[in-house]
């Protein structure tokens, strides 16, 4: 049956309208262009870049914050909300740092462009700039997120440092992140520290055997035991990067630089956390690890940056969902 010209035009219009509905409110690069009288991303960068130079711990702190935020209710800045039972109070988040850094950036952005830029976007932009300031390269990020209204400690269920590769991959996959991208994201462990309490089991009582994890290089185990005595009541910290830097195959740690040293060290069984070492041994992930370890640093940085963009798109709120907070620690 032939359709009239009017009917064809109406059908075409409906298709276009449906397509517009599907794409409306999606994340995009440069979302704030034309919405503010200032360059929002430059405003963020002008604060973060010098701060990282003074306080290198900001980079691993913000990487961890973005991961912890995006894996609980999506990238909605719910981790920033204060409250007696908010996500901040959950055990995995008690050691999260960098809230004051986000407050500083949000305050500056609000003064220049009030009520427009979300806290969720501030986390993503600030993390990108921190990575860039730590020699991890600058990359484009999508913006347009809105802030969540709910933050509950009971919703926090994050993969721990001793989780198996299979279980970790299942969690990442459930968030729409591939196992390969999980490997790239865990490369963020090339910067920062961990506490002895997270690795004492590997050092002294692996799987209740009363001995050291056999997958850990003996030299590394010896050094870590000096840093983390079995009977110590002080929870010392150790660098997650214990060698395998770009300066040499097993050179000085580069715990303040985002590079592919993480993969080189775990190939040589120098992974500090259990999940890190397991990546180099498990059939699901070892080929990806080996590829990054033998490739150029630029190869890793490209893969890491792409994976960070994907992480930033997990279960986001857009359009009229949620709100744009005036301050990141409380809903409006």
mmCIF file of C-alpha atoms in Angstrom:
data_model
loop_
_atom_site.group_PDB
_atom_site.id
_atom_site.type_symbol
_atom_site.label_atom_id
_atom_site.label_comp_id
_atom_site.label_asym_id
_atom_site.label_seq_id
_atom_site.Cartn_x
_atom_site.Cartn_y
_atom_site.Cartn_z
ATOM 1 C CA UNK A 1 0.000 0.000 0.000
ATOM 2 C CA UNK A 2 1.413 3.398 -1.022
ATOM 3 C CA UNK A 3 1.768 6.116 1.587
ATOM 4 C CA UNK A 4 0.899 9.722 0.893
ATOM 5 C CA UNK A 5 3.652 12.339 0.920
ATOM 6 C CA UNK A 6 2.227 13.736 4.155
ATOM 7 C CA UNK A 7 2.276 10.304 5.781
ATOM 8 C CA UNK A 8 5.874 9.715 4.709
ATOM 9 C CA UNK A 9 6.901 13.102 6.103
ATOM 10 C CA UNK A 10 5.154 12.366 9.408
ATOM 11 C CA UNK A 11 6.804 8.957 9.712
ATOM 12 C CA UNK A 12 10.222 10.478 9.002
ATOM 13 C CA UNK A 13 9.617 13.173 11.595
ATOM 14 C CA UNK A 14 8.694 10.535 14.184
ATOM 15 C CA UNK A 15 11.916 8.636 13.454
ATOM 16 C CA UNK A 16 13.944 11.808 13.928
ATOM 17 C CA UNK A 17 12.113 12.620 17.144
ATOM 18 C CA UNK A 18 12.775 9.138 18.494
ATOM 19 C CA UNK A 19 16.451 9.414 17.611
ATOM 20 C CA UNK A 20 16.651 12.779 19.331
ATOM 21 C CA UNK A 21 15.068 11.339 22.471
ATOM 22 C CA UNK A 22 17.664 8.558 22.544
ATOM 23 C CA UNK A 23 20.610 10.946 22.220
ATOM 24 C CA UNK A 24 19.218 13.792 24.339
ATOM 25 C CA UNK A 25 21.126 14.381 27.505
ATOM 26 C CA UNK A 26 24.030 12.114 26.515
ATOM 27 C CA UNK A 27 27.542 12.876 27.713
ATOM 28 C CA UNK A 28 29.642 14.848 25.276
ATOM 29 C CA UNK A 29 33.011 16.517 25.005
ATOM 30 C CA UNK A 30 32.882 20.244 25.637
ATOM 31 C CA UNK A 31 29.442 20.103 27.245
ATOM 32 C CA UNK A 32 29.957 23.416 29.058
ATOM 33 C CA UNK A 33 31.050 25.435 26.043
ATOM 34 C CA UNK A 34 28.563 28.262 25.601
ATOM 35 C CA UNK A 35 26.985 27.591 28.991
ATOM 36 C CA UNK A 36 29.504 29.636 30.975
ATOM 37 C CA UNK A 37 31.435 32.826 30.375
ATOM 38 C CA UNK A 38 34.630 31.021 31.322
ATOM 39 C CA UNK A 39 36.442 27.921 30.126
ATOM 40 C CA UNK A 40 35.321 25.453 32.795
ATOM 41 C CA UNK A 41 37.923 22.804 31.995
ATOM 42 C CA UNK A 42 40.745 25.370 32.065
ATOM 43 C CA UNK A 43 39.488 26.623 35.419
ATOM 44 C CA UNK A 44 39.768 23.106 36.810
ATOM 45 C CA UNK A 45 43.183 22.520 35.253
ATOM 46 C CA UNK A 46 44.576 25.805 36.568
ATOM 47 C CA UNK A 47 43.843 24.588 40.110
ATOM 48 C CA UNK A 48 44.745 20.902 39.849
ATOM 49 C CA UNK A 49 47.993 21.105 37.889
ATOM 50 C CA UNK A 50 49.997 23.178 40.395
ATOM 51 C CA UNK A 51 48.418 21.319 43.322
ATOM 52 C CA UNK A 52 49.667 17.963 42.048
ATOM 53 C CA UNK A 53 53.137 19.460 41.718
ATOM 54 C CA UNK A 54 53.017 20.313 45.418
ATOM 55 C CA UNK A 55 51.110 17.228 46.580
ATOM 56 C CA UNK A 56 51.666 14.200 44.298
ATOM 57 C CA UNK A 57 49.324 12.077 46.431
ATOM 58 C CA UNK A 58 46.402 13.893 44.823
ATOM 59 C CA UNK A 59 46.649 11.817 41.638
ATOM 60 C CA UNK A 60 46.166 8.358 43.186
ATOM 61 C CA UNK A 61 43.618 9.842 45.584
ATOM 62 C CA UNK A 62 41.437 11.200 42.785
ATOM 63 C CA UNK A 63 41.832 8.065 40.681
ATOM 64 C CA UNK A 64 40.590 6.056 43.633
ATOM 65 C CA UNK A 65 37.785 8.518 44.323
ATOM 66 C CA UNK A 66 36.486 8.330 40.761
ATOM 67 C CA UNK A 67 36.552 4.536 40.824
ATOM 68 C CA UNK A 68 34.794 4.341 44.194
ATOM 69 C CA UNK A 69 32.175 6.847 43.056
ATOM 70 C CA UNK A 70 31.436 5.298 39.658
ATOM 71 C CA UNK A 71 31.145 1.741 40.983
ATOM 72 C CA UNK A 72 28.413 2.687 43.471
ATOM 73 C CA UNK A 73 25.255 4.053 41.826
ATOM 74 C CA UNK A 74 27.295 5.258 38.870
ATOM 75 C CA UNK A 75 29.378 8.419 38.412
ATOM 76 C CA UNK A 76 27.049 10.736 40.320
ATOM 77 C CA UNK A 77 29.305 12.203 43.023
ATOM 78 C CA UNK A 78 27.356 10.345 45.707
ATOM 79 C CA UNK A 79 30.665 9.582 47.426
ATOM 80 C CA UNK A 80 31.032 13.294 48.218
ATOM 81 C CA UNK A 81 27.853 13.626 50.275
ATOM 82 C CA UNK A 82 28.234 13.967 54.030
ATOM 83 C CA UNK A 83 25.987 12.076 56.433
ATOM 84 C CA UNK A 84 26.051 9.609 59.287
ATOM 85 C CA UNK A 85 25.309 6.706 56.922
ATOM 86 C CA UNK A 86 26.581 8.098 53.619
ATOM 87 C CA UNK A 87 29.003 6.291 51.304
ATOM 88 C CA UNK A 88 31.881 8.115 52.999
ATOM 89 C CA UNK A 89 31.254 6.099 56.150
ATOM 90 C CA UNK A 90 31.538 2.693 54.446
ATOM 91 C CA UNK A 91 34.700 0.802 55.411
ATOM 92 C CA UNK A 92 36.203 0.780 51.874
ATOM 93 C CA UNK A 93 35.818 4.570 51.729
ATOM 94 C CA UNK A 94 37.286 5.494 55.104
ATOM 95 C CA UNK A 95 40.716 5.917 53.535
ATOM 96 C CA UNK A 96 39.521 7.848 50.478
ATOM 97 C CA UNK A 97 41.180 11.263 50.297
ATOM 98 C CA UNK A 98 40.835 14.360 48.164
ATOM 99 C CA UNK A 99 37.457 15.690 49.262
ATOM 100 C CA UNK A 100 38.992 19.069 50.067
ATOM 101 C CA UNK A 101 40.523 19.193 46.585
ATOM 102 C CA UNK A 102 37.114 18.707 44.981
ATOM 103 C CA UNK A 103 35.638 21.337 47.317
ATOM 104 C CA UNK A 104 38.301 23.799 46.210
ATOM 105 C CA UNK A 105 37.620 23.215 42.523
ATOM 106 C CA UNK A 106 33.843 23.276 42.897
ATOM 107 C CA UNK A 107 34.004 26.537 44.822
ATOM 108 C CA UNK A 108 36.085 28.164 42.081
ATOM 109 C CA UNK A 109 33.782 26.908 39.346
ATOM 110 C CA UNK A 110 30.653 28.053 41.218
ATOM 111 C CA UNK A 111 32.022 31.578 41.553
ATOM 112 C CA UNK A 112 32.583 31.791 37.804
ATOM 113 C CA UNK A 113 29.606 29.768 36.571
ATOM 114 C CA UNK A 114 27.037 29.230 39.363
ATOM 115 C CA UNK A 115 24.581 26.363 39.262
ATOM 116 C CA UNK A 116 25.821 24.827 36.017
ATOM 117 C CA UNK A 117 28.752 22.456 36.615
ATOM 118 C CA UNK A 118 28.059 19.216 38.465
ATOM 119 C CA UNK A 119 30.246 17.743 41.186
ATOM 120 C CA UNK A 120 30.272 14.492 39.202
ATOM 121 C CA UNK A 121 31.916 16.308 36.299
ATOM 122 C CA UNK A 122 34.341 18.048 38.647
ATOM 123 C CA UNK A 123 35.613 14.634 39.828
ATOM 124 C CA UNK A 124 36.169 13.442 36.258
ATOM 125 C CA UNK A 125 37.837 16.661 35.059
ATOM 126 C CA UNK A 126 40.024 16.972 38.155
ATOM 127 C CA UNK A 127 41.136 13.347 37.887
ATOM 128 C CA UNK A 128 42.048 13.812 34.224
ATOM 129 C CA UNK A 129 44.126 16.886 35.054
ATOM 130 C CA UNK A 130 45.847 15.094 37.935
ATOM 131 C CA UNK A 131 46.797 12.218 35.615
ATOM 132 C CA UNK A 132 48.162 14.708 33.094
ATOM 133 C CA UNK A 133 50.166 16.473 35.807
ATOM 134 C CA UNK A 134 51.672 13.098 36.746
ATOM 135 C CA UNK A 135 52.998 12.544 33.218
ATOM 136 C CA UNK A 136 50.045 10.371 32.257
ATOM 137 C CA UNK A 137 49.089 12.557 29.314
ATOM 138 C CA UNK A 138 46.128 14.853 28.800
ATOM 139 C CA UNK A 139 42.978 13.324 27.343
ATOM 140 C CA UNK A 140 39.527 14.548 26.384
ATOM 141 C CA UNK A 141 36.720 13.747 28.802
ATOM 142 C CA UNK A 142 32.990 13.762 28.331
ATOM 143 C CA UNK A 143 30.893 16.004 30.553
ATOM 144 C CA UNK A 144 27.213 16.601 31.177
ATOM 145 C CA UNK A 145 26.725 14.428 34.256
ATOM 146 C CA UNK A 146 24.347 15.419 37.000
ATOM 147 C CA UNK A 147 24.664 14.796 40.724
ATOM 148 C CA UNK A 148 22.909 12.028 42.611
ATOM 149 C CA UNK A 149 20.541 12.539 45.524
ATOM 150 C CA UNK A 150 21.206 9.316 47.423
ATOM 151 C CA UNK A 151 24.345 8.197 49.261
ATOM 152 C CA UNK A 152 24.156 5.149 51.509
ATOM 153 C CA UNK A 153 26.989 3.150 53.044
ATOM 154 C CA UNK A 154 24.999 -0.043 52.600
ATOM 155 C CA UNK A 155 25.203 0.363 48.820
ATOM 156 C CA UNK A 156 29.008 0.236 48.833
ATOM 157 C CA UNK A 157 30.230 -3.145 47.595
ATOM 158 C CA UNK A 158 33.638 -2.672 45.997
ATOM 159 C CA UNK A 159 36.156 -5.302 44.888
ATOM 160 C CA UNK A 160 38.876 -5.750 47.504
ATOM 161 C CA UNK A 161 42.633 -6.050 47.082
ATOM 162 C CA UNK A 162 42.605 -9.849 47.376
ATOM 163 C CA UNK A 163 39.660 -10.546 45.057
ATOM 164 C CA UNK A 164 40.202 -13.134 42.319
ATOM 165 C CA UNK A 165 40.583 -12.061 38.706
ATOM 166 C CA UNK A 166 37.434 -13.950 37.747
ATOM 167 C CA UNK A 167 35.316 -12.245 40.403
ATOM 168 C CA UNK A 168 36.843 -8.854 39.695
ATOM 169 C CA UNK A 169 36.142 -9.230 35.982
ATOM 170 C CA UNK A 170 32.537 -10.154 36.732
ATOM 171 C CA UNK A 171 32.072 -6.947 38.727
ATOM 172 C CA UNK A 172 33.666 -4.786 36.038
ATOM 173 C CA UNK A 173 31.664 -6.516 33.323
ATOM 174 C CA UNK A 174 28.458 -5.851 35.254
ATOM 175 C CA UNK A 175 29.279 -2.146 34.957
ATOM 176 C CA UNK A 176 29.753 -2.418 31.208
ATOM 177 C CA UNK A 177 33.557 -2.440 31.399
ATOM 178 C CA UNK A 178 35.408 -5.203 29.586
ATOM 179 C CA UNK A 179 37.976 -7.444 31.230
ATOM 180 C CA UNK A 180 40.658 -5.885 29.032
ATOM 181 C CA UNK A 181 39.711 -2.388 30.181
ATOM 182 C CA UNK A 182 39.758 -3.632 33.775
ATOM 183 C CA UNK A 183 43.427 -4.495 33.265
ATOM 184 C CA UNK A 184 44.133 -0.987 31.975
ATOM 185 C CA UNK A 185 42.242 0.662 34.825
ATOM 186 C CA UNK A 186 44.103 -1.322 37.452
ATOM 187 C CA UNK A 187 47.231 0.148 35.893
ATOM 188 C CA UNK A 188 46.299 3.166 37.987
ATOM 189 C CA UNK A 189 48.107 1.296 40.739
ATOM 190 C CA UNK A 190 51.309 2.566 39.159
ATOM 191 C CA UNK A 191 50.872 5.561 41.464
ATOM 192 C CA UNK A 192 50.145 5.752 45.158
ATOM 193 C CA UNK A 193 50.451 3.698 48.295
ATOM 194 C CA UNK A 194 48.799 0.884 50.162
ATOM 195 C CA UNK A 195 48.774 0.025 53.852
ATOM 196 C CA UNK A 196 50.530 -2.982 55.308
ATOM 197 C CA UNK A 197 47.209 -4.298 56.595
ATOM 198 C CA UNK A 198 46.192 -5.026 52.978
ATOM 199 C CA UNK A 199 49.233 -7.193 52.251
ATOM 200 C CA UNK A 200 50.167 -8.851 55.565
ATOM 201 C CA UNK A 201 48.166 -11.914 54.591
ATOM 202 C CA UNK A 202 50.323 -12.310 51.473
ATOM 203 C CA UNK A 203 53.476 -11.861 53.520
ATOM 204 C CA UNK A 204 52.824 -14.057 56.527
ATOM 205 C CA UNK A 205 49.765 -16.270 56.170
ATOM 206 C CA UNK A 206 48.787 -16.677 52.552
ATOM 207 C CA UNK A 207 45.584 -18.730 52.300
ATOM 208 C CA UNK A 208 46.078 -19.797 55.938
ATOM 209 C CA UNK A 209 49.325 -21.595 55.104
ATOM 210 C CA UNK A 210 51.426 -19.662 57.616
ATOM 211 C CA UNK A 211 53.836 -18.714 54.844
ATOM 212 C CA UNK A 212 54.391 -16.139 52.108
ATOM 213 C CA UNK A 213 52.425 -16.042 48.862
ATOM 214 C CA UNK A 214 54.591 -18.163 46.522
ATOM 215 C CA UNK A 215 53.725 -15.900 43.580
ATOM 216 C CA UNK A 216 55.593 -12.981 45.205
ATOM 217 C CA UNK A 217 59.217 -12.509 44.212
ATOM 218 C CA UNK A 218 61.349 -13.435 47.281
ATOM 219 C CA UNK A 219 63.331 -10.195 47.132
ATOM 220 C CA UNK A 220 60.156 -8.136 47.199
ATOM 221 C CA UNK A 221 58.745 -10.244 50.033
ATOM 222 C CA UNK A 222 61.908 -9.649 52.075
ATOM 223 C CA UNK A 223 61.727 -5.883 51.538
ATOM 224 C CA UNK A 224 58.006 -5.670 52.321
ATOM 225 C CA UNK A 225 58.462 -7.642 55.537
ATOM 226 C CA UNK A 226 60.962 -5.015 56.654
ATOM 227 C CA UNK A 227 58.367 -2.341 55.984
ATOM 228 C CA UNK A 228 55.511 -4.378 57.455
ATOM 229 C CA UNK A 229 56.723 -6.380 60.492
ATOM 230 C CA UNK A 230 54.321 -9.151 61.445
ATOM 231 C CA UNK A 231 53.858 -7.971 65.017
ATOM 232 C CA UNK A 232 53.851 -4.242 64.327
ATOM 233 C CA UNK A 233 50.883 -2.284 65.666
ATOM 234 C CA UNK A 234 51.580 0.564 63.228
ATOM 235 C CA UNK A 235 49.910 0.272 59.818
ATOM 236 C CA UNK A 236 52.775 1.516 57.655
ATOM 237 C CA UNK A 237 52.462 2.370 53.979
ATOM 238 C CA UNK A 238 54.358 1.020 50.973
ATOM 239 C CA UNK A 239 54.549 2.148 47.352
ATOM 240 C CA UNK A 240 52.393 0.188 44.956
ATOM 241 C CA UNK A 241 55.127 0.708 42.363
ATOM 242 C CA UNK A 242 58.066 -1.417 43.508
ATOM 243 C CA UNK A 243 60.192 -1.316 40.384
ATOM 244 C CA UNK A 244 59.896 -1.994 36.693
ATOM 245 C CA UNK A 245 59.913 1.687 35.808
ATOM 246 C CA UNK A 246 60.363 3.259 32.407
ATOM 247 C CA UNK A 247 63.864 4.222 33.522
ATOM 248 C CA UNK A 248 64.918 0.580 33.591
ATOM 249 C CA UNK A 249 63.307 -2.842 33.607
ATOM 250 C CA UNK A 250 63.577 -3.150 37.360
ATOM 251 C CA UNK A 251 64.708 0.361 38.145
ATOM 252 C CA UNK A 252 63.655 2.822 40.795
ATOM 253 C CA UNK A 253 59.962 2.919 41.665
ATOM 254 C CA UNK A 254 57.965 5.611 39.860
ATOM 255 C CA UNK A 255 55.132 5.869 42.341
ATOM 256 C CA UNK A 256 54.453 9.513 41.441
ATOM 257 C CA UNK A 257 54.344 8.958 37.674
ATOM 258 C CA UNK A 258 51.546 7.404 35.628
ATOM 259 C CA UNK A 259 53.394 4.952 33.377
ATOM 260 C CA UNK A 260 53.449 1.295 32.368
ATOM 261 C CA UNK A 261 55.855 0.286 35.152
ATOM 262 C CA UNK A 262 53.012 -1.473 36.960
ATOM 263 C CA UNK A 263 52.800 -4.119 34.236
ATOM 264 C CA UNK A 264 56.555 -4.651 34.096
ATOM 265 C CA UNK A 265 56.694 -5.279 37.821
ATOM 266 C CA UNK A 266 53.846 -7.786 37.935
ATOM 267 C CA UNK A 267 55.378 -9.753 35.043
ATOM 268 C CA UNK A 268 58.396 -10.163 37.335
ATOM 269 C CA UNK A 269 56.121 -11.168 40.238
ATOM 270 C CA UNK A 270 56.612 -7.836 42.000
ATOM 271 C CA UNK A 271 52.934 -7.008 42.434
ATOM 272 C CA UNK A 272 52.168 -5.682 45.907
ATOM 273 C CA UNK A 273 48.426 -6.340 46.062
ATOM 274 C CA UNK A 274 47.049 -9.802 45.467
ATOM 275 C CA UNK A 275 44.761 -8.755 42.613
ATOM 276 C CA UNK A 276 47.626 -6.922 40.917
ATOM 277 C CA UNK A 277 49.877 -9.981 40.847
ATOM 278 C CA UNK A 278 47.016 -12.230 39.793
ATOM 279 C CA UNK A 279 46.500 -10.177 36.617
ATOM 280 C CA UNK A 280 49.850 -11.375 35.285
ATOM 281 C CA UNK A 281 49.087 -15.024 36.039
ATOM 282 C CA UNK A 282 45.447 -15.552 35.115
ATOM 283 C CA UNK A 283 44.511 -16.796 31.649
ATOM 284 C CA UNK A 284 41.866 -14.068 31.322
ATOM 285 C CA UNK A 285 44.301 -11.206 31.719
ATOM 286 C CA UNK A 286 47.946 -12.239 31.330
ATOM 287 C CA UNK A 287 48.108 -11.661 27.571
ATOM 288 C CA UNK A 288 46.929 -8.072 28.021
ATOM 289 C CA UNK A 289 49.443 -7.558 30.835
ATOM 290 C CA UNK A 290 52.308 -8.914 28.722
ATOM 291 C CA UNK A 291 51.291 -6.745 25.767
ATOM 292 C CA UNK A 292 51.394 -3.565 27.845
ATOM 293 C CA UNK A 293 54.619 -4.571 29.588
ATOM 294 C CA UNK A 294 56.555 -4.955 26.330
ATOM 295 C CA UNK A 295 54.930 -2.049 24.493
ATOM 296 C CA UNK A 296 55.818 1.625 24.611
ATOM 297 C CA UNK A 297 54.651 3.776 27.468
ATOM 298 C CA UNK A 298 52.491 5.715 25.008
ATOM 299 C CA UNK A 299 50.615 2.507 24.198
ATOM 300 C CA UNK A 300 49.645 2.101 27.841
ATOM 301 C CA UNK A 301 48.720 5.755 28.277
ATOM 302 C CA UNK A 302 46.364 5.622 25.297
ATOM 303 C CA UNK A 303 44.662 2.472 26.606
ATOM 304 C CA UNK A 304 44.490 3.832 30.144
ATOM 305 C CA UNK A 305 42.995 7.133 29.039
ATOM 306 C CA UNK A 306 40.367 5.399 26.904
ATOM 307 C CA UNK A 307 39.452 3.134 29.821
ATOM 308 C CA UNK A 308 39.128 6.136 32.143
ATOM 309 C CA UNK A 309 36.629 7.714 29.744
ATOM 310 C CA UNK A 310 34.614 4.485 29.778
ATOM 311 C CA UNK A 311 34.734 4.401 33.580
ATOM 312 C CA UNK A 312 33.405 7.954 33.642
ATOM 313 C CA UNK A 313 30.357 6.897 31.643
ATOM 314 C CA UNK A 314 29.151 4.209 34.061
ATOM 315 C CA UNK A 315 25.464 4.630 34.996
ATOM 316 C CA UNK A 316 25.532 8.411 34.723
ATOM 317 C CA UNK A 317 22.662 10.799 35.410
ATOM 318 C CA UNK A 318 21.945 13.290 32.630
ATOM 319 C CA UNK A 319 19.280 15.688 31.332
ATOM 320 C CA UNK A 320 16.798 16.297 34.177
ATOM 321 C CA UNK A 321 17.924 13.406 36.374
ATOM 322 C CA UNK A 322 19.425 14.261 39.741
ATOM 323 C CA UNK A 323 20.539 17.850 40.251
ATOM 324 C CA UNK A 324 23.447 20.266 40.011
ATOM 325 C CA UNK A 325 24.616 20.699 43.593
ATOM 326 C CA UNK A 326 25.633 24.088 44.920
ATOM 327 C CA UNK A 327 28.103 22.394 47.222
ATOM 328 C CA UNK A 328 29.415 18.880 46.753
ATOM 329 C CA UNK A 329 28.916 17.759 50.344
ATOM 330 C CA UNK A 330 25.135 18.228 50.466
ATOM 331 C CA UNK A 331 22.120 18.062 48.199
ATOM 332 C CA UNK A 332 20.351 21.317 47.411
#
